[in-house]
Short mmCIF file of C-alpha atoms in Angstrom, two decimals:
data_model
loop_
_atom_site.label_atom_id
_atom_site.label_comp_id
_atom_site.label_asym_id
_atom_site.label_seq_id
_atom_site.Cartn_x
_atom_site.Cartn_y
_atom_site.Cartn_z
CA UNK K 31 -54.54 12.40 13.03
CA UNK K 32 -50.82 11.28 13.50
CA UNK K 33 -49.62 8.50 14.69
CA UNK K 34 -46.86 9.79 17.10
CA UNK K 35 -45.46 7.05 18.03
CA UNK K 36 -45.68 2.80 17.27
CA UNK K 37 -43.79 0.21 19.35
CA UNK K 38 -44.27 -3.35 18.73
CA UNK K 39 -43.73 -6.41 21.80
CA UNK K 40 -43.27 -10.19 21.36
CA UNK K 41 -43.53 -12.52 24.62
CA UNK K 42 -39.81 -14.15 25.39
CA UNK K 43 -40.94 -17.44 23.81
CA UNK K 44 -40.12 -18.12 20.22
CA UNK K 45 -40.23 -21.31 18.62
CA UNK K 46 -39.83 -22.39 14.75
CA UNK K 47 -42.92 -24.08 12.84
CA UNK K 48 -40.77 -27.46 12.78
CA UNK K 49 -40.53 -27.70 16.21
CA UNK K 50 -43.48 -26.88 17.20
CA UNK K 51 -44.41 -30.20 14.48
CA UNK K 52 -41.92 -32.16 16.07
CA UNK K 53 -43.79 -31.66 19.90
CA UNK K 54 -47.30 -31.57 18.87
CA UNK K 55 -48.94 -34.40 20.86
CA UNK K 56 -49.58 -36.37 18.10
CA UNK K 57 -48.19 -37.54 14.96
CA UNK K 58 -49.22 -35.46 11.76
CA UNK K 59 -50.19 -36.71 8.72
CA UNK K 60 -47.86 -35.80 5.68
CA UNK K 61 -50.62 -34.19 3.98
CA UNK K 62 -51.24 -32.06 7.26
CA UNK K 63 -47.90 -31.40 7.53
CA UNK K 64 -47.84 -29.89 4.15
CA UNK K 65 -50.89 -27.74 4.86
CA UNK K 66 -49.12 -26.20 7.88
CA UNK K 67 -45.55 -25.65 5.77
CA UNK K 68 -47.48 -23.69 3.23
CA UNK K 69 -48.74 -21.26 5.73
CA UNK K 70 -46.00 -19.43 5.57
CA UNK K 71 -45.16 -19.17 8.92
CA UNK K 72 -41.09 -20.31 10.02
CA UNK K 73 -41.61 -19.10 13.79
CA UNK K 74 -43.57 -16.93 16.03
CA UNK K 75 -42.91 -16.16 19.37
CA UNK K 76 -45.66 -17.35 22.40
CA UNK K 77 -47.01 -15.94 25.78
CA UNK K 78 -46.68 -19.50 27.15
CA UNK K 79 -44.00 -21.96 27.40
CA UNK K 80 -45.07 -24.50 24.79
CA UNK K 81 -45.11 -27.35 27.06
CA UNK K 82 -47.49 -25.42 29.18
CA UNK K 83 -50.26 -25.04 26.85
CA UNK K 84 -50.68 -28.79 25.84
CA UNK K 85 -50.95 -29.41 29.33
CA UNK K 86 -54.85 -30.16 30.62
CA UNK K 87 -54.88 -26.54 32.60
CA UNK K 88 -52.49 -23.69 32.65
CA UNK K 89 -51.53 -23.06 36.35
CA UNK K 90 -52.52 -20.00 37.78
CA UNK K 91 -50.65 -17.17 38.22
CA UNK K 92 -50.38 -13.65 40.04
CA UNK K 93 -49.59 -11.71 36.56
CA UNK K 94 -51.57 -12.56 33.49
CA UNK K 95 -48.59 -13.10 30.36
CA UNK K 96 -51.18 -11.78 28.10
CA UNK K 97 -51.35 -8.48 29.50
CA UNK K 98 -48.15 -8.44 30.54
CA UNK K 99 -46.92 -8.04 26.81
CA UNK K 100 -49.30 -5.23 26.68
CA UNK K 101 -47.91 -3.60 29.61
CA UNK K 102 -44.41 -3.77 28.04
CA UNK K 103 -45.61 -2.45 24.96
CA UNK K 104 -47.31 0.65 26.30
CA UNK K 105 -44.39 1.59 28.31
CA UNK K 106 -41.70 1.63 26.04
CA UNK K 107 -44.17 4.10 23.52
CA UNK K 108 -44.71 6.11 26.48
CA UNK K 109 -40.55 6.28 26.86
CA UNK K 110 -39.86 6.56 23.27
CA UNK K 111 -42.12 9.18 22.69
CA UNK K 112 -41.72 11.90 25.33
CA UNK K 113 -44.76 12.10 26.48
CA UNK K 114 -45.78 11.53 30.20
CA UNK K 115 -48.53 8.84 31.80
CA UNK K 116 -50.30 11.79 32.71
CA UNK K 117 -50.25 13.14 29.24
CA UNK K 118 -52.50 10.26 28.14
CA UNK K 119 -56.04 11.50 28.19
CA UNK K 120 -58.13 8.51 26.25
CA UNK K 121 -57.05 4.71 26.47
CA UNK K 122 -58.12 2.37 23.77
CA UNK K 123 -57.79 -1.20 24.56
CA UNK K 124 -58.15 -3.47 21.56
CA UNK K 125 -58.10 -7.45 22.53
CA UNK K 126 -59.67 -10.82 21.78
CA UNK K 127 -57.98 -13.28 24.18
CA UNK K 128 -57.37 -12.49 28.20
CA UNK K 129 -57.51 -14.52 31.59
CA UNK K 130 -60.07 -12.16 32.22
CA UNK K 131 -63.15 -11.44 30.57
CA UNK K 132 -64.15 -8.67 33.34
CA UNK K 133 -62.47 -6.50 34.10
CA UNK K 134 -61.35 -5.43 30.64
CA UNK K 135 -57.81 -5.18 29.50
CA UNK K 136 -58.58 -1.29 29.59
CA UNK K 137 -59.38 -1.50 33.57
CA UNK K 138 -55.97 -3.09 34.10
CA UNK K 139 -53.53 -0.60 31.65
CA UNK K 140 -54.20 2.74 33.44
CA UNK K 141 -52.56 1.50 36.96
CA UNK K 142 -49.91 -0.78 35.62
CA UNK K 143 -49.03 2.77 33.35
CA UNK K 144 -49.51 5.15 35.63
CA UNK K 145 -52.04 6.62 33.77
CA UNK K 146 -54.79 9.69 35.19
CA UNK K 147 -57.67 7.50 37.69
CA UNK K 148 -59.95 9.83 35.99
CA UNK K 149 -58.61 8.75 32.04
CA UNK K 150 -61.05 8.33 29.30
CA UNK K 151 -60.95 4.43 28.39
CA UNK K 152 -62.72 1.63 26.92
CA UNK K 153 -62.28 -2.29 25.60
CA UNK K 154 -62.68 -3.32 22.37
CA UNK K 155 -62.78 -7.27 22.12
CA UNK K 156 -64.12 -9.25 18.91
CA UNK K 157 -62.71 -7.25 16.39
CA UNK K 158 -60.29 -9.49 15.67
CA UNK K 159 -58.38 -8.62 12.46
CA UNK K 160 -60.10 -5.09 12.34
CA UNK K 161 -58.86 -4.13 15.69
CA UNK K 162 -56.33 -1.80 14.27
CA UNK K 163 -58.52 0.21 11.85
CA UNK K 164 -61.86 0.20 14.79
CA UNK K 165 -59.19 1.60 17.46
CA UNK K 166 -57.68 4.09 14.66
CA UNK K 167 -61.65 5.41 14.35
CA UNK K 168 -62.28 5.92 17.53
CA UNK K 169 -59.07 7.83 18.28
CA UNK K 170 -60.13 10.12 15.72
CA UNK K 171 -63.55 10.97 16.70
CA UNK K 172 -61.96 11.81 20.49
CA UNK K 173 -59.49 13.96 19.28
CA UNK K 174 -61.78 15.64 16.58
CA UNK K 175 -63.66 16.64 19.54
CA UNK K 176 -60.01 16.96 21.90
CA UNK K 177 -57.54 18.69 19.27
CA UNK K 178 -54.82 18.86 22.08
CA UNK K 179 -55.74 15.32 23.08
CA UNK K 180 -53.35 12.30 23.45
CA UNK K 181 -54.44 8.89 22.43
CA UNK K 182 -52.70 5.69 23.92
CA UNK K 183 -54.16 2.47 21.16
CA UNK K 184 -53.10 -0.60 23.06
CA UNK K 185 -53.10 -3.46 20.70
CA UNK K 186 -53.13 -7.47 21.62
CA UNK K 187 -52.36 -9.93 19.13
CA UNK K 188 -52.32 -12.79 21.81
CA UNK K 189 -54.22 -16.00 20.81
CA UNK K 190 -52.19 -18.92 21.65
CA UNK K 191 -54.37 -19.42 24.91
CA UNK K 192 -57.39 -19.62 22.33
CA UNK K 193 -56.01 -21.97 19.55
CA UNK K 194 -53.63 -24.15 21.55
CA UNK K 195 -57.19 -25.23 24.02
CA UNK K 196 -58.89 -26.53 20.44
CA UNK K 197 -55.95 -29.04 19.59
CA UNK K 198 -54.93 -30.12 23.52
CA UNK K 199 -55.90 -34.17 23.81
CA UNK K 200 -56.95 -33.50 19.91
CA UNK K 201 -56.48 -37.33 17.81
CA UNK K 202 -56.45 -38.59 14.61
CA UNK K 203 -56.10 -35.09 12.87
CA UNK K 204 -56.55 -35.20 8.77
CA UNK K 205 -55.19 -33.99 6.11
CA UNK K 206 -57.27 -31.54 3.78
CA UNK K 207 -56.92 -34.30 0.55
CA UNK K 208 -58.44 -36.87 3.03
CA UNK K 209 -61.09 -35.17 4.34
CA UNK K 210 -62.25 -34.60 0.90
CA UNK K 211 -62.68 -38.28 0.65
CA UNK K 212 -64.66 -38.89 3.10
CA UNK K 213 -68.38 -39.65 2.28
CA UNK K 214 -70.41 -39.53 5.08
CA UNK K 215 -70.88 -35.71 6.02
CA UNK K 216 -70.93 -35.83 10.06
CA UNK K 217 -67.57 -37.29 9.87
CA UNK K 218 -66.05 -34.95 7.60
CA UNK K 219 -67.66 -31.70 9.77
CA UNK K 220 -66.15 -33.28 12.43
CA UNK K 221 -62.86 -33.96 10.37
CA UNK K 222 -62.97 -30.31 9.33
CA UNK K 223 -63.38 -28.91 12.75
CA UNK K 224 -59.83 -31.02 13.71
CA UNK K 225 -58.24 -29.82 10.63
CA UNK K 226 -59.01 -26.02 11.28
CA UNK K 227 -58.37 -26.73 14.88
CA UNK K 228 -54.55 -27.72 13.86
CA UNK K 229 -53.99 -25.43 10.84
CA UNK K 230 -55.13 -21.96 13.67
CA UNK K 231 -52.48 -23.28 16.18
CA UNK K 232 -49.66 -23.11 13.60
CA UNK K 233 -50.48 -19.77 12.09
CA UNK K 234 -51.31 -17.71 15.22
CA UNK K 235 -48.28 -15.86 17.17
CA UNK K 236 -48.24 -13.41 20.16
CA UNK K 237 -47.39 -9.96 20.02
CA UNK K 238 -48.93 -6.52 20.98
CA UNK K 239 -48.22 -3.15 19.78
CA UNK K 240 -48.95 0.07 21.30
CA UNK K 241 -49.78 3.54 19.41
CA UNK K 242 -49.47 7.22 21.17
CA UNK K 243 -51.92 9.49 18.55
CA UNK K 244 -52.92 12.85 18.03
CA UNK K 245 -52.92 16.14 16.12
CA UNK K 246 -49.64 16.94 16.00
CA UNK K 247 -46.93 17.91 13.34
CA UNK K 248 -44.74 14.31 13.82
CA UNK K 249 -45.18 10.84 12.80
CA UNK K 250 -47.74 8.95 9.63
CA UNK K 251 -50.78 10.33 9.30
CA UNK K 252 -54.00 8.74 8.57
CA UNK K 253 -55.68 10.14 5.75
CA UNK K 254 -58.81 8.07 5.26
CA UNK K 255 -59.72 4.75 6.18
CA UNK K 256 -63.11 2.92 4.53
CA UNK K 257 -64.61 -0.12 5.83
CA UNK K 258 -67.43 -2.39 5.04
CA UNK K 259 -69.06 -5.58 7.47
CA UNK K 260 -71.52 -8.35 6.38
CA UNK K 261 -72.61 -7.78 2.71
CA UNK K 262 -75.11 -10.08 3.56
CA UNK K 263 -77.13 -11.37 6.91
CA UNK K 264 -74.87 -14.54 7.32
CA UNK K 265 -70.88 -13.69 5.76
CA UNK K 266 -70.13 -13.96 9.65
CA UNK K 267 -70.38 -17.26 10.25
CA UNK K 268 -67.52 -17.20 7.68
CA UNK K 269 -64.87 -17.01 10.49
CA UNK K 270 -65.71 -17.04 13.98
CA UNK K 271 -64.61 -17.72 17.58
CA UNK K 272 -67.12 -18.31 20.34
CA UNK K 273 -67.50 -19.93 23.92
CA UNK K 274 -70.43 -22.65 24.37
CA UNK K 275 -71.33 -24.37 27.51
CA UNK K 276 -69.37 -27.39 28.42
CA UNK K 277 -70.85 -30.51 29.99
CA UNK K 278 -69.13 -29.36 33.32
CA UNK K 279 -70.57 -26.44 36.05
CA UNK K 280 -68.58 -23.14 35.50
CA UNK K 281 -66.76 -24.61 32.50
CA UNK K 282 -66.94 -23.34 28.91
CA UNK K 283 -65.20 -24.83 25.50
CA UNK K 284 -64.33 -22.37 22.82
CA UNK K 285 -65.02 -23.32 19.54
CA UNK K 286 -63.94 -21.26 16.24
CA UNK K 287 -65.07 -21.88 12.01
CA UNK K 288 -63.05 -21.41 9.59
CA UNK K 289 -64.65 -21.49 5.94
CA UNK K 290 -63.48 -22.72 2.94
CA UNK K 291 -65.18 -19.31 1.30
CA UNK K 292 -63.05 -16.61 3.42
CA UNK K 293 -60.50 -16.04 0.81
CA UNK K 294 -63.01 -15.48 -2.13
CA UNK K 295 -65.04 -13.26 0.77
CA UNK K 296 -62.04 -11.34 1.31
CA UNK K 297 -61.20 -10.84 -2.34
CA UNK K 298 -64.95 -9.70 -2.50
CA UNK K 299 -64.80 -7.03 0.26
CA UNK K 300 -61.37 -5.73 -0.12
CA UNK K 301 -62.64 -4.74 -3.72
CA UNK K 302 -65.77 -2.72 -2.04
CA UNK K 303 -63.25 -0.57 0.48
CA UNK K 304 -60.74 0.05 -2.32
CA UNK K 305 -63.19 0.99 -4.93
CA UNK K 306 -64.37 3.24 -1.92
CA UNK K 307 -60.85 4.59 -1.00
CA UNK K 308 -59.56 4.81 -4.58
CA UNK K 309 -63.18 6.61 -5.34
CA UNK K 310 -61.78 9.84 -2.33
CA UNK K 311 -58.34 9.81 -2.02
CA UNK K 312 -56.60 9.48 -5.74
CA UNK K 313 -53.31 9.55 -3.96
CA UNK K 314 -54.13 5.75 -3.00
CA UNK K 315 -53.10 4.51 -6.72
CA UNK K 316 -49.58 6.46 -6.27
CA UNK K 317 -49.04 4.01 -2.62
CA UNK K 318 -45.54 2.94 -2.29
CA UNK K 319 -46.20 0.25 -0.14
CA UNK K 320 -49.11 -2.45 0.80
CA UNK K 321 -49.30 -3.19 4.15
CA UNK K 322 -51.89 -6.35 4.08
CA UNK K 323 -53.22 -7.95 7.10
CA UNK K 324 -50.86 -11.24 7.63
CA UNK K 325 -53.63 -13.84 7.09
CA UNK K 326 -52.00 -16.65 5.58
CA UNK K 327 -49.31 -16.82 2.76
CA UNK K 328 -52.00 -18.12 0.47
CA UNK K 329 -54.47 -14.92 1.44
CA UNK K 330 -51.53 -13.02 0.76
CA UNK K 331 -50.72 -14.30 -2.82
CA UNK K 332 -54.83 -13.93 -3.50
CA UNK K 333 -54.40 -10.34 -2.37
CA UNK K 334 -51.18 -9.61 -4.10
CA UNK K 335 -52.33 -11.19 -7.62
CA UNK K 336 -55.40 -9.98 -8.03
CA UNK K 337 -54.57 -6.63 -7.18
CA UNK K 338 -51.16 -6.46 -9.64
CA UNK K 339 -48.82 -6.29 -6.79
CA UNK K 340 -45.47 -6.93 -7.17
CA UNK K 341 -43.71 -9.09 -4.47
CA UNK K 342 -41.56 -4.84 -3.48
CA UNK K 343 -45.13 -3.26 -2.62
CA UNK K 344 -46.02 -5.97 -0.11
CA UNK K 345 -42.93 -7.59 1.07
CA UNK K 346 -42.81 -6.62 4.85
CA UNK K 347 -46.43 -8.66 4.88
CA UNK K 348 -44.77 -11.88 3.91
CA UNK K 349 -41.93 -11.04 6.01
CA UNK K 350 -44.04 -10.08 9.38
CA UNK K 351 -46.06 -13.57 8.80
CA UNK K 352 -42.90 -15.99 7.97
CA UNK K 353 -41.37 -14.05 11.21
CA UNK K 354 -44.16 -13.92 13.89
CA UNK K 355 -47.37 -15.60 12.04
CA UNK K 356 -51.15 -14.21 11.66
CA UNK K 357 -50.88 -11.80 14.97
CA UNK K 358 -54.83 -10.52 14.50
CA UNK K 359 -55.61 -6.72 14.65
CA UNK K 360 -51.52 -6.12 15.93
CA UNK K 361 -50.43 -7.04 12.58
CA UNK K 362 -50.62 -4.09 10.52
CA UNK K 363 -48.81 -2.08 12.99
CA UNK K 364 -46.37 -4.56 13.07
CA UNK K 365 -46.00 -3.88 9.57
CA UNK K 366 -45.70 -0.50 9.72
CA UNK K 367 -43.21 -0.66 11.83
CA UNK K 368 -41.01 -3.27 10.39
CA UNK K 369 -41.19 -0.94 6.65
CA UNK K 370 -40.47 2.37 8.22
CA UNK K 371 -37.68 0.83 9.75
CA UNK K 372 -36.60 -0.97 7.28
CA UNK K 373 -36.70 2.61 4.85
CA UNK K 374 -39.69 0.85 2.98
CA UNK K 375 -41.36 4.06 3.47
CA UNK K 376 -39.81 8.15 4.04
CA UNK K 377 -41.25 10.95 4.78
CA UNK K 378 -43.97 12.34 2.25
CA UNK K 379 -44.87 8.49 0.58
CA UNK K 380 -47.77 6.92 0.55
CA UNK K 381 -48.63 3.73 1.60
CA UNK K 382 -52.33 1.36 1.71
CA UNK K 383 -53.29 -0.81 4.87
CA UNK K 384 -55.52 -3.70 3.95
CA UNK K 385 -57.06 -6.46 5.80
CA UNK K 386 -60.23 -8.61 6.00
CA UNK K 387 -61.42 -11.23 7.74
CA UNK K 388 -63.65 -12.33 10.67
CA UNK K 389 -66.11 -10.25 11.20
CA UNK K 390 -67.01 -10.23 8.18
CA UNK K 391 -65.47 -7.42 7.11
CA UNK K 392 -62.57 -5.43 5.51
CA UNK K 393 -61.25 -2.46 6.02
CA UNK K 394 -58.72 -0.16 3.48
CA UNK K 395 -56.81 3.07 5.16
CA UNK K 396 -54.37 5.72 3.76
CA UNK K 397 -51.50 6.41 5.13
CA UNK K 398 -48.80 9.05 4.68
CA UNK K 399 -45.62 9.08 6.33
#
């Protein structure tokens, strides 16, 4: 399977990580402040004016901005590729946050595209980080079956509804240092929920990216692609993002964990789907480039160190984070876009996407241009 075309969206807002410091609606400790700096993040771009999403409730409006960006994404693949609406014969919608829970982000695409009524599609939600690589597997199983097939993959990476409802009216936030000095333990849960809270707003960024696949003769093609999910009964409580009744009728909070084990988990499972990758497709070793999931500059650095990566073979990773943050399963096409373009990659190389996280799970593919 090729992918025939990738085009990558960001909403009109962008804002730098120091401003978005400067307006947060409370003061931040230094050692906070620190914790958010080493992120790695310098801007990201959001489908809400900032201002907006401290506010108590977003107002409502005719068009939902998260699937708007989705929208905007699909349509300029569909131009830049050649291919008509009509062409599309299977729609893969891969999301975490919308205004809508039902209908699915899949129910809403084929009209605003002017896709077939009668096209194949479906929603994906909760795969957060593995979006891209779930998506990828089920385009390949239609068109194993559909040789002549086309596959629209319609990718959201947009959060900031999520993260920025956890730290709205939010006091008192810690720093990690002073959490860790804190001695009774139902203080410092709560402690760590504000502190995770804080450090989630910072890192996420909006953007969506939209894939046009099939079985043609143009564009990378995805060789093999391993994958592995909870080792053992409870590695998903690891990271996680739920909704839980609120004291109010019709009213729900969201709530996400973040634990302090996710980057040794990650090191863990990423070292299960290479072994597995490495073990069928020897052409993995020769990859030019690493494209790894934009986590956090620190999951980065774990990644790139304990694999023996130089800072050449995943550059475009620290680059897509410091330039749009942790954009969930739309990152690693971001990343393949920004290194194709870029000439990271030509024609014939070979290149290894990687990514873990909630889930659990982890996922390697191969990839040649």
């Amino acid at each position: 399977m090729r992918l025939v075309q990738l085009s990558t969206v960001v909403p009109k807002y962008r804002y730098s990580t120091k401003e978005m410091i400067e307006v947060f609606p409370e003061e931040l400790s230094g050692d906070l402040r620190q914790n958010i700096l080493n992120l790695g993040v310098s801007e990201r771009y959001l489908a809400y004016p900032l201002g907006l999403l401290f506010k108590a409730e977003l107002p409502h409006v005719d068009e939902d901005p998260v699937a708007e960006v989705c929208v905007v994404a699909c349509k300029q693949a569909l131009k830049a590729s050649g291919f008509s609406s009509k062409d599309i014969d299977y729609l893969i919608a891969a999301y975490d946050s919308s205004t809508f829970l039902c209908p699915s982000l899949s129910n809403y695409l084929p009209n605003e595209l002017g896709l077939k009524p009668d096209v194949k599609h479906v929603s994906v939600q909760g795969m957060a980080c593995s979006a891209f690589v779930r998506a990828v597997q089920l385009a390949e199983d239609h068109l194993a079956r559909h040789s002549d097939g086309n596959v629209m993959i319609c990718l959201s990476g947009v959060n900031s509804p999520w993260f920025s409802n956890q730290v709205r009216g939010l006091r008192d936030a810690k720093g990690m240092d002073e959490i860790k000095a804190i001695k009774d333990d139902t203080v410092k849960a709560r402690e760590i929920r504000k502190w995770v809270a804080v450090i989630e707003f910072f890192l996420f960024g909006d953007g969506a990216a939209c894939i046009i696949a099939s079985n043609s003769e143009q564009g990378p093609e995805i060789t093999r692609t391993t994958s592995v999910t909870n080792l053992r009964k409870n590695d998903f409580s690891a990271g996680y993002a739920r909704l839980k009744p609120s004291k109010e009728a019709f009213l729900f909070e969201f709530e996400s964990g973040l634990s302090k084990d996710v980057p040794n988990l990650g090191l863990e499972y990423t070292s299960v789907v290479l072994k597995k990758l490495f073990e069928q497709e020897s052409r993995a070793k020769e990859a030019k480039k690493w494209l790894m999931h934009t986590g956090s500059k620190r999951i980065l650095d774990n990644l790139a160190k304990s694999y023996g990566l130089g800072y050449e073979k995943v550059r475009e990773s620290y680059e897509v984070l410091e330039k749009y943050g942790n954009l969930a399963g739309a990152s690693l096409p971001f990343i393949l876009d920004m290194t194709v373009r870029k000439g990271g990659l030509k024609k014939g190389d070979y290149a290894v996407m990687l990514n873990y996280g909630w889930g659990f799970s982890a996922n390697a593919t191969l990839i040649k241009i």
